[in-house]
Amino acid sequence: MTSANLSLGEKIKNRRTYINRTLWTSFVVLPFYAAYFILGVIMLVSRSINYANVYHQTQQVLYREKLAATASVVGFRSMVWILVIGTAVMFALQGFSYVFNTSQIDFYLSQPTTRAQRIKRNYFNAFGTFLSIYIGTELIALIVAAAMGAVNGNVLMSALIETVREFILFFAFYNMTVLAVMLSGSLPIAIILTAAFTFVSVIIAGEIALFKGIFFSTYDSEEPFKVIFSPIYDRVSSMMDIYTLRNVGENYILNPGYVRQCIETIMDREIDTVVVGVIAFIAVLIFSRLRRTEWAGKSIPLRPFRWFIKVLGSAIIGIGSGLFVFELYSSVWNSRLYVMMCVVMILATIFAGCVIEVIMEGNIRRMFKGVAQTVMAIAIVVLVFVIYKGDLLGFDSYVPAASKVESCAIISSDRTFHFFHGYYGNSDFSSKDYMEIKDVDTFIEIARVGMDAQKITRINEQAGRYSSTGYQVSVLYRLKNGRDVYRYITIPYDAVDEQLNKIVSSDEYKTGCFEVFHDDYVREADKTAVNRSLGYNTSLDSQETQNFDYTEFSDAYRKDILAYYSFDSMKNKMPVGQIEYEVNDENYIYGTFEVYDTYTNTIDLLKKYGIYLDSTITVSDVRKITVTNYYPGYDLEKIDYQDIEEYPDSKEMSYTDEKQIEEILGSIISTDYYNPWYNYNNNNEQYSAQIYTTEDRSKYAGSYYTFIKGQVPDFVVADTN
Amino acid sequence: MIELLDLMKDFDEVKAVNNVSLNVLDGEVFGLVGTNGAGKSTILRIISGVIKPDSGIVLIDKRPVYDNPEVKSDIFYISDDQYFLPASTPDEMANYYEGIYKNFDKLRFHKLCSGFGLDTKRRISTFSKGMKKQVSILLGLCAGTKYLLCDETFDGLDPVVRQGVKSLFAGDMADRGLTPIIASHNLRELEDICDHIGLLHQGGVILSEDIEDMKLKMQKVQCVFQNEEEEKAAVEGLEVLLHERRGRLSTYTIRGEREEVEAAFKRGNPVFFEVLALSLEEIFISETEVVGYDIRKFVLG
């Protein structure tokens, strides 16, 4: 009997034998998927049940926790992507590694098939096997979960979408690995190339970001770290974003908007992964046609690609060495070290070129071959250095035209709230998400001045001179073309106060800057909170209460900000106290709110709650004031502390005389609480005053105050110098 | 029929196949002889569609072979280092090929394995080199293809097995018109199998002839003459390829028909003369030395 007479069953059986023999990796990965999905669901759901028993959780909480357990295995929070990447790489190497071995090439390519058919069959086998394993084990896990009452619509929908995501990830990594195989002649080189394809865009993006930080005065670390064409980055960053999704709370798995919110959060990176997969697939089709049988055994046979790899690899390592030099010397960095940095970058590029040549040739004696590529790499490295050092792209002078800007923001990451629930936190809160300043002309006027001042500040810092010359802020321009531009600027004190007042006094600024305007999740959490408190602190004392209405307080505080917060009013004023709000049960929330003397609604409410404290100090409240002069013999209002050659020992003097105390009280200010628009340059940091009050006025031993410039009493100067 | 015309293939700086033109007729055993690196394997890989030539034409029954499954279904290529699926047995390989070649005869394969004493359930990786060669030959024969390309396949086979394989080849040639192409670095291995020999050196074809034709067209004569004048007169007009003299005994290798040579020598009135059978080796030595090669250096070892 010949094969022409084979039944379908026999043909399928033979095919299965072939897959078993060639895709044996499926036997390796199957137990891992089974363990991950099936055992994972059983263990996590049963853990939730046991936990509920031990801690007497309600049925509602138990149901939520069981759903969360299943979702963490099969849903958006799944960690199965690690397995999927490993499977894709293994299947691709297993399916296509025959191209590295002459006898296998002879075996497969002499058979009655075309190259295209063979590639198609490998793809079909790999994707079919992967999907069978993935969906098979996942379905069993979901059936088990359903039997344990741990499935709802959200879980099923997130499992379905996650399956699609894993397929996309598999598609991308499989194609990247096959492309690496098609471009290389041996397995080790193919593995190295796969790793290079995986991480190269992350490394390049990292180097660009770090170089910007080193060379550009106005580079803002708030600028998001953006990586394109990197499925590994896409997946890791998506996962982190899903874990820290805002406004989903502990009941996320019961929230009908959860799936939609997750999709919106990750969609851009999923598209990026698809794009990478498609590009890699097209490249596979092209290079599989170009690939010659005789490439087997060579490292990277395609000459142009070999050049590309060596030039790119050497340049990346060369540039990376510059970053290493900066990190090594960062604490003692000065402008002269740039020369050393450049020299090290060139040497590292040459060294990298030699190493890459040795790896590609597999022969140490070929170390100094391929000089042309090394020279090209050096040229790129030097060009990059010159571009960044000379700011040839005009990064530090770029201010967009007002007509091109949609809106602006002053970025403040000073969070009012610290909110934690399990993995979830609100650490990514930023005013850039809420602030949309439309007065672009005024904003750009401020930014232009701030750019110039920041460049001078940076030069001074690199010369070792640190001094407060203005308000250091991050600004964001949202361009009409969809691009976001970030800059770090120093707005000089007193230079553009009128413009600053226009911006800071605007409702757009206030509602964007203060998190209290976006505290819906806190209000929600507060409703069910048991262990909660509201406290009020001043420099002298503190009080707290459990009897308060958070919503009432939040409304009052919002009203005060809208009515009384302005640049003009804040410029010369410090907060008189600070409110602390804390919830410490299933959620942990800690919030702080600065209180100014003009915040009448808030102060009235604090009085109503019985926790208000007057922060003003009279002579009768004070037993003693101890003044410390940290630089006796010098006047830091006339010289810079950095010009002092030998730092003297500090000198203290205590005052109990009422007249002297009165004079001191009139020339000091409390700096216990932060005001971003206060001109800290008005303070004389050479002296500090520690006030010891009478026992009935304060429970603290002593409170520190700072003198205002030009107001240090003569007797203090005389006594402490 | 396999036709190779002006075939060229370079591997970087090395000319693996240099302007090769050969014809392999249906139903003959074609031997490709040459040293290692002469281009034998490359030519077989080109014929089997594994490698695409840089230039030139390869036609199998007037059809191009590269990336042409229809043509490749007529060819079975046994490489020098034949690959078997990981951990497979002869039986599993037969199953595999059964799905590849529509005329694969599994029953025959099992019979032949049994005849050669090969256990079809044993892993091939545990077989000796010679046994692996036997498995690959039997798989190739049972694939039922018209062309069977064997690269150094007879290396490592013991004489009994060689004889058995030769019989199988002969049977398949007679039964279904099998055309085997056998590459070897050793001329002596091919002598008793091949009908036609192509001699390769440094990528090029030195010689391609039917063995029988060569034998008929070339004569080896040992003779003794009274004197040199008579000897000169006898060989005058004959195309002498080689001449050796030991004492008065001369040995001539002459191109020409037997009758023509015998007549010429009889005219010279020799004391003694005898036309001897030429071995393939001698024919090749004679033919190649004429064109300036010493094949003893690179084929006969």
Short mmCIF file of N, CA and C in Angstrom, two decimals, chain B residues 89-220:
data_model
loop_
_atom_site.label_atom_id
_atom_site.label_comp_id
_atom_site.label_asym_id
_atom_site.label_seq_id
_atom_site.Cartn_x
_atom_site.Cartn_y
_atom_site.Cartn_z
N THR B 89 12.12 6.18 14.88
CA THR B 89 12.47 4.81 14.50
C THR B 89 12.30 4.70 12.98
N PRO B 90 12.82 3.64 12.35
CA PRO B 90 12.59 3.47 10.92
C PRO B 90 11.10 3.45 10.59
N ASP B 91 10.33 2.86 11.44
CA ASP B 91 8.89 2.79 11.22
C ASP B 91 8.28 4.20 11.18
N GLU B 92 8.68 5.04 12.13
CA GLU B 92 8.15 6.40 12.19
C GLU B 92 8.62 7.22 10.99
N MET B 93 9.85 6.98 10.57
CA MET B 93 10.33 7.70 9.38
C MET B 93 9.53 7.28 8.15
N ALA B 94 9.21 5.98 8.11
CA ALA B 94 8.40 5.51 6.99
C ALA B 94 7.02 6.16 7.03
N ASN B 95 6.46 6.28 8.24
CA ASN B 95 5.17 6.96 8.38
C ASN B 95 5.26 8.40 7.90
N TYR B 96 6.36 9.01 8.29
CA TYR B 96 6.56 10.41 7.91
C TYR B 96 6.62 10.55 6.38
N TYR B 97 7.47 9.72 5.77
CA TYR B 97 7.63 9.82 4.31
C TYR B 97 6.36 9.39 3.57
N GLU B 98 5.60 8.54 4.22
CA GLU B 98 4.33 8.10 3.63
C GLU B 98 3.41 9.30 3.37
N GLY B 99 3.54 10.31 4.28
CA GLY B 99 2.74 11.51 4.10
C GLY B 99 3.36 12.49 3.12
N ILE B 100 4.59 12.24 2.73
CA ILE B 100 5.30 13.18 1.85
C ILE B 100 5.26 12.70 0.39
N TYR B 101 5.60 11.42 0.21
CA TYR B 101 5.68 10.87 -1.15
C TYR B 101 4.47 9.97 -1.39
N LYS B 102 3.71 10.30 -2.42
CA LYS B 102 2.43 9.59 -2.59
C LYS B 102 2.63 8.12 -2.98
N ASN B 103 3.80 7.80 -3.53
CA ASN B 103 4.02 6.40 -3.92
C ASN B 103 4.83 5.61 -2.90
N PHE B 104 5.00 6.19 -1.73
CA PHE B 104 5.81 5.49 -0.72
C PHE B 104 5.18 4.13 -0.39
N ASP B 105 6.01 3.09 -0.41
CA ASP B 105 5.50 1.73 -0.18
C ASP B 105 5.99 1.23 1.18
N LYS B 106 5.13 1.39 2.15
CA LYS B 106 5.51 1.06 3.52
C LYS B 106 5.69 -0.45 3.72
N LEU B 107 4.85 -1.19 3.04
CA LEU B 107 4.91 -2.65 3.17
C LEU B 107 6.27 -3.16 2.67
N ARG B 108 6.67 -2.61 1.54
CA ARG B 108 7.96 -3.00 0.97
C ARG B 108 9.10 -2.59 1.92
N PHE B 109 8.94 -1.41 2.48
CA PHE B 109 9.97 -0.93 3.40
C PHE B 109 10.16 -1.90 4.57
N HIS B 110 9.05 -2.33 5.14
CA HIS B 110 9.13 -3.27 6.25
C HIS B 110 9.77 -4.59 5.82
N LYS B 111 9.41 -5.04 4.61
CA LYS B 111 9.99 -6.30 4.10
C LYS B 111 11.49 -6.15 3.93
N LEU B 112 11.87 -5.01 3.33
CA LEU B 112 13.30 -4.81 3.07
C LEU B 112 14.08 -4.67 4.38
N CYS B 113 13.50 -3.94 5.32
CA CYS B 113 14.16 -3.79 6.62
C CYS B 113 14.38 -5.17 7.24
N SER B 114 13.34 -5.97 7.15
CA SER B 114 13.44 -7.31 7.70
C SER B 114 14.55 -8.09 6.99
N GLY B 115 14.60 -7.93 5.68
CA GLY B 115 15.62 -8.62 4.89
C GLY B 115 17.03 -8.16 5.24
N PHE B 116 17.16 -6.89 5.53
CA PHE B 116 18.49 -6.36 5.89
C PHE B 116 18.78 -6.47 7.39
N GLY B 117 17.83 -7.04 8.11
CA GLY B 117 18.04 -7.23 9.56
C GLY B 117 17.94 -5.95 10.36
N LEU B 118 17.11 -5.01 9.90
CA LEU B 118 16.96 -3.75 10.63
C LEU B 118 15.66 -3.78 11.43
N ASP B 119 15.78 -3.44 12.71
CA ASP B 119 14.61 -3.42 13.58
C ASP B 119 13.87 -2.10 13.37
N THR B 120 12.66 -2.19 12.87
CA THR B 120 11.92 -0.95 12.53
C THR B 120 11.37 -0.24 13.76
N LYS B 121 11.45 -0.89 14.92
CA LYS B 121 10.92 -0.25 16.13
C LYS B 121 12.04 0.34 16.99
N ARG B 122 13.24 0.19 16.53
CA ARG B 122 14.37 0.68 17.33
C ARG B 122 14.71 2.11 16.90
N ARG B 123 15.15 2.90 17.85
CA ARG B 123 15.49 4.29 17.52
C ARG B 123 16.69 4.33 16.58
N ILE B 124 16.57 5.14 15.56
CA ILE B 124 17.64 5.21 14.55
C ILE B 124 18.93 5.76 15.17
N SER B 125 18.76 6.63 16.18
CA SER B 125 19.95 7.21 16.80
C SER B 125 20.86 6.15 17.43
N THR B 126 20.28 4.96 17.69
CA THR B 126 21.09 3.89 18.30
C THR B 126 21.76 3.01 17.23
N PHE B 127 21.46 3.27 15.96
CA PHE B 127 22.03 2.46 14.87
C PHE B 127 23.47 2.86 14.58
N SER B 128 24.20 1.91 13.97
CA SER B 128 25.55 2.24 13.51
C SER B 128 25.46 3.10 12.25
N LYS B 129 26.62 3.64 11.85
CA LYS B 129 26.64 4.50 10.67
C LYS B 129 26.13 3.74 9.43
N GLY B 130 26.61 2.50 9.29
CA GLY B 130 26.21 1.69 8.14
C GLY B 130 24.73 1.38 8.16
N MET B 131 24.19 1.12 9.34
CA MET B 131 22.76 0.81 9.45
C MET B 131 21.91 2.04 9.10
N LYS B 132 22.39 3.20 9.54
CA LYS B 132 21.66 4.43 9.19
C LYS B 132 21.64 4.62 7.67
N LYS B 133 22.78 4.30 7.04
CA LYS B 133 22.85 4.42 5.58
C LYS B 133 21.85 3.47 4.94
N GLN B 134 21.77 2.27 5.50
CA GLN B 134 20.83 1.29 4.94
C GLN B 134 19.39 1.80 5.06
N VAL B 135 19.07 2.35 6.25
CA VAL B 135 17.71 2.86 6.45
C VAL B 135 17.41 3.95 5.43
N SER B 136 18.39 4.85 5.23
CA SER B 136 18.12 5.96 4.31
C SER B 136 17.98 5.45 2.88
N ILE B 137 18.78 4.45 2.49
CA ILE B 137 18.67 3.89 1.12
C ILE B 137 17.30 3.22 0.95
N LEU B 138 16.91 2.45 1.96
CA LEU B 138 15.63 1.74 1.85
C LEU B 138 14.46 2.72 1.82
N LEU B 139 14.56 3.78 2.64
CA LEU B 139 13.51 4.80 2.60
C LEU B 139 13.46 5.43 1.21
N GLY B 140 14.65 5.71 0.66
CA GLY B 140 14.73 6.33 -0.66
C GLY B 140 14.15 5.43 -1.74
N LEU B 141 14.47 4.15 -1.66
CA LEU B 141 13.96 3.21 -2.67
C LEU B 141 12.44 3.06 -2.57
N CYS B 142 11.96 3.03 -1.30
CA CYS B 142 10.53 2.80 -1.10
C CYS B 142 9.69 4.06 -1.35
N ALA B 143 10.37 5.21 -1.46
CA ALA B 143 9.63 6.45 -1.74
C ALA B 143 9.00 6.39 -3.12
N GLY B 144 9.53 5.53 -3.97
CA GLY B 144 8.94 5.34 -5.29
C GLY B 144 9.18 6.49 -6.24
N THR B 145 10.21 7.28 -5.98
CA THR B 145 10.49 8.41 -6.86
C THR B 145 11.25 7.93 -8.08
N LYS B 146 11.20 8.75 -9.12
CA LYS B 146 11.88 8.37 -10.36
C LYS B 146 13.39 8.51 -10.20
N TYR B 147 13.79 9.57 -9.47
CA TYR B 147 15.23 9.82 -9.30
C TYR B 147 15.63 9.61 -7.85
N LEU B 148 16.76 8.95 -7.68
CA LEU B 148 17.28 8.74 -6.33
C LEU B 148 18.70 9.29 -6.30
N LEU B 149 18.89 10.36 -5.50
CA LEU B 149 20.20 11.00 -5.44
C LEU B 149 20.92 10.52 -4.18
N CYS B 150 22.07 9.92 -4.37
CA CYS B 150 22.80 9.34 -3.24
C CYS B 150 24.16 10.03 -3.11
N ASP B 151 24.35 10.69 -1.98
CA ASP B 151 25.61 11.40 -1.76
C ASP B 151 26.49 10.59 -0.82
N GLU B 152 27.54 10.01 -1.34
CA GLU B 152 28.48 9.18 -0.58
C GLU B 152 27.72 8.09 0.19
N THR B 153 26.66 7.62 -0.39
CA THR B 153 25.77 6.69 0.32
C THR B 153 26.41 5.32 0.53
N PHE B 154 27.29 4.93 -0.39
CA PHE B 154 27.86 3.58 -0.28
C PHE B 154 29.03 3.50 0.68
N ASP B 155 29.48 4.66 1.15
CA ASP B 155 30.53 4.66 2.18
C ASP B 155 29.98 3.96 3.42
N GLY B 156 30.74 3.10 3.97
CA GLY B 156 30.34 2.48 5.24
C GLY B 156 29.45 1.27 5.07
N LEU B 157 29.12 0.89 3.84
CA LEU B 157 28.32 -0.33 3.66
C LEU B 157 29.26 -1.52 3.47
N ASP B 158 28.91 -2.60 4.10
CA ASP B 158 29.77 -3.78 3.91
C ASP B 158 29.47 -4.40 2.55
N PRO B 159 30.38 -5.24 2.01
CA PRO B 159 30.22 -5.76 0.65
C PRO B 159 28.91 -6.49 0.42
N VAL B 160 28.44 -7.22 1.43
CA VAL B 160 27.19 -7.98 1.24
C VAL B 160 26.02 -7.02 1.05
N VAL B 161 25.99 -6.01 1.90
CA VAL B 161 24.90 -5.03 1.81
C VAL B 161 25.00 -4.28 0.49
N ARG B 162 26.25 -3.91 0.12
CA ARG B 162 26.45 -3.21 -1.16
C ARG B 162 25.84 -4.03 -2.30
N GLN B 163 26.12 -5.30 -2.26
CA GLN B 163 25.62 -6.17 -3.33
C GLN B 163 24.09 -6.20 -3.30
N GLY B 164 23.55 -6.25 -2.09
CA GLY B 164 22.09 -6.26 -1.94
C GLY B 164 21.48 -4.98 -2.47
N VAL B 165 22.09 -3.87 -2.14
CA VAL B 165 21.59 -2.57 -2.59
C VAL B 165 21.66 -2.48 -4.11
N LYS B 166 22.79 -2.98 -4.65
CA LYS B 166 22.95 -2.95 -6.12
C LYS B 166 21.81 -3.74 -6.79
N SER B 167 21.49 -4.87 -6.19
CA SER B 167 20.41 -5.71 -6.76
C SER B 167 19.09 -4.96 -6.71
N LEU B 168 18.88 -4.25 -5.58
CA LEU B 168 17.63 -3.49 -5.45
C LEU B 168 17.55 -2.40 -6.51
N PHE B 169 18.70 -1.72 -6.69
CA PHE B 169 18.75 -0.67 -7.71
C PHE B 169 18.40 -1.27 -9.08
N ALA B 170 19.07 -2.37 -9.37
CA ALA B 170 18.84 -3.01 -10.68
C ALA B 170 17.38 -3.38 -10.84
N GLY B 171 16.80 -3.94 -9.76
CA GLY B 171 15.39 -4.35 -9.80
C GLY B 171 14.48 -3.16 -10.05
N ASP B 172 14.71 -2.08 -9.30
CA ASP B 172 13.85 -0.89 -9.44
C ASP B 172 14.04 -0.22 -10.79
N MET B 173 15.27 -0.28 -11.30
CA MET B 173 15.51 0.30 -12.63
C MET B 173 14.71 -0.47 -13.68
N ALA B 174 14.73 -1.78 -13.50
CA ALA B 174 14.01 -2.61 -14.47
C ALA B 174 12.50 -2.49 -14.28
N ASP B 175 12.06 -2.49 -13.02
CA ASP B 175 10.62 -2.50 -12.74
C ASP B 175 9.94 -1.17 -13.01
N ARG B 176 10.56 -0.08 -12.56
CA ARG B 176 9.83 1.20 -12.63
C ARG B 176 10.67 2.34 -13.19
N GLY B 177 11.80 2.01 -13.78
CA GLY B 177 12.61 3.02 -14.46
C GLY B 177 13.33 3.96 -13.53
N LEU B 178 13.76 3.44 -12.37
CA LEU B 178 14.52 4.28 -11.43
C LEU B 178 15.81 4.76 -12.06
N THR B 179 16.14 6.03 -11.79
CA THR B 179 17.41 6.58 -12.26
C THR B 179 18.22 7.03 -11.04
N PRO B 180 19.18 6.21 -10.60
CA PRO B 180 19.98 6.64 -9.45
C PRO B 180 21.16 7.51 -9.89
N ILE B 181 21.44 8.53 -9.11
CA ILE B 181 22.65 9.34 -9.31
C ILE B 181 23.47 9.19 -8.04
N ILE B 182 24.68 8.67 -8.23
CA ILE B 182 25.47 8.35 -7.05
C ILE B 182 26.75 9.18 -7.05
N ALA B 183 26.95 9.93 -5.97
CA ALA B 183 28.18 10.73 -5.85
C ALA B 183 29.13 10.02 -4.92
N SER B 184 30.39 10.01 -5.31
CA SER B 184 31.40 9.39 -4.45
C SER B 184 32.76 10.01 -4.73
N HIS B 185 33.60 9.97 -3.72
CA HIS B 185 34.95 10.47 -3.94
C HIS B 185 35.85 9.34 -4.43
N ASN B 186 35.30 8.11 -4.47
CA ASN B 186 36.13 6.96 -4.82
C ASN B 186 35.60 6.26 -6.08
N LEU B 187 36.42 6.29 -7.11
CA LEU B 187 36.04 5.72 -8.40
C LEU B 187 35.76 4.22 -8.32
N ARG B 188 36.55 3.54 -7.48
CA ARG B 188 36.43 2.08 -7.40
C ARG B 188 35.06 1.66 -6.88
N GLU B 189 34.44 2.54 -6.03
CA GLU B 189 33.13 2.24 -5.47
C GLU B 189 32.04 2.22 -6.53
N LEU B 190 32.28 3.00 -7.58
CA LEU B 190 31.22 3.17 -8.59
C LEU B 190 31.36 2.24 -9.78
N GLU B 191 32.55 1.66 -9.90
CA GLU B 191 32.90 0.93 -11.12
C GLU B 191 31.87 -0.12 -11.50
N ASP B 192 31.42 -0.86 -10.49
CA ASP B 192 30.54 -1.97 -10.82
C ASP B 192 29.06 -1.58 -10.75
N ILE B 193 28.76 -0.32 -10.51
CA ILE B 193 27.36 0.10 -10.42
C ILE B 193 26.96 0.98 -11.58
N CYS B 194 27.85 1.91 -11.94
CA CYS B 194 27.43 2.99 -12.84
C CYS B 194 27.51 2.63 -14.31
N ASP B 195 26.57 3.28 -15.04
CA ASP B 195 26.61 3.18 -16.50
C ASP B 195 27.35 4.36 -17.08
N HIS B 196 27.24 5.47 -16.36
CA HIS B 196 27.80 6.71 -16.87
C HIS B 196 28.53 7.42 -15.74
N ILE B 197 29.66 7.97 -16.05
CA ILE B 197 30.44 8.63 -15.00
C ILE B 197 30.67 10.09 -15.39
N GLY B 198 30.47 10.97 -14.41
CA GLY B 198 30.86 12.36 -14.58
C GLY B 198 31.98 12.64 -13.61
N LEU B 199 33.09 13.09 -14.11
CA LEU B 199 34.25 13.32 -13.23
C LEU B 199 34.36 14.81 -12.95
N LEU B 200 34.32 15.15 -11.67
CA LEU B 200 34.36 16.57 -11.28
C LEU B 200 35.69 16.90 -10.63
N HIS B 201 36.17 18.09 -10.89
CA HIS B 201 37.35 18.57 -10.17
C HIS B 201 37.26 20.08 -10.06
N GLN B 202 37.39 20.57 -8.83
CA GLN B 202 37.33 22.01 -8.54
C GLN B 202 36.10 22.67 -9.18
N GLY B 203 34.99 22.00 -9.04
CA GLY B 203 33.73 22.59 -9.48
C GLY B 203 33.39 22.36 -10.94
N GLY B 204 34.34 21.89 -11.71
CA GLY B 204 34.07 21.73 -13.14
C GLY B 204 34.05 20.27 -13.55
N VAL B 205 33.45 19.98 -14.72
CA VAL B 205 33.40 18.61 -15.24
C VAL B 205 34.63 18.37 -16.11
N ILE B 206 35.40 17.38 -15.71
CA ILE B 206 36.57 17.02 -16.55
C ILE B 206 36.11 16.09 -17.66
N LEU B 207 35.21 15.19 -17.29
CA LEU B 207 34.84 14.14 -18.22
C LEU B 207 33.44 13.63 -17.90
N SER B 208 32.68 13.31 -18.93
CA SER B 208 31.38 12.69 -18.72
C SER B 208 31.15 11.71 -19.86
N GLU B 209 31.20 10.42 -19.57
CA GLU B 209 31.12 9.42 -20.65
C GLU B 209 30.39 8.17 -20.14
N ASP B 210 29.82 7.41 -21.07
CA ASP B 210 29.31 6.08 -20.77
C ASP B 210 30.50 5.14 -20.57
N ILE B 211 30.44 4.34 -19.53
CA ILE B 211 31.57 3.46 -19.25
C ILE B 211 31.78 2.46 -20.39
N GLU B 212 30.68 1.90 -20.89
CA GLU B 212 30.81 0.91 -21.96
C GLU B 212 31.43 1.54 -23.20
N ASP B 213 30.98 2.76 -23.51
CA ASP B 213 31.54 3.47 -24.67
C ASP B 213 33.04 3.65 -24.52
N MET B 214 33.39 4.06 -23.27
CA MET B 214 34.82 4.30 -23.01
C MET B 214 35.61 3.02 -23.17
N LYS B 215 35.02 1.92 -22.67
CA LYS B 215 35.72 0.65 -22.74
C LYS B 215 35.87 0.19 -24.20
N LEU B 216 34.81 0.40 -24.98
CA LEU B 216 34.86 -0.02 -26.38
C LEU B 216 35.82 0.84 -27.20
N LYS B 217 35.92 2.08 -26.82
CA LYS B 217 36.72 3.01 -27.62
C LYS B 217 38.18 3.03 -27.20
N MET B 218 38.53 2.26 -26.22
CA MET B 218 39.92 2.31 -25.72
C MET B 218 40.44 0.89 -25.54
N GLN B 219 41.67 0.68 -25.96
CA GLN B 219 42.26 -0.66 -25.89
C GLN B 219 43.61 -0.58 -25.19
N LYS B 220 43.87 -1.66 -24.45
CA LYS B 220 45.18 -1.78 -23.80
C LYS B 220 45.88 -2.98 -24.45
#
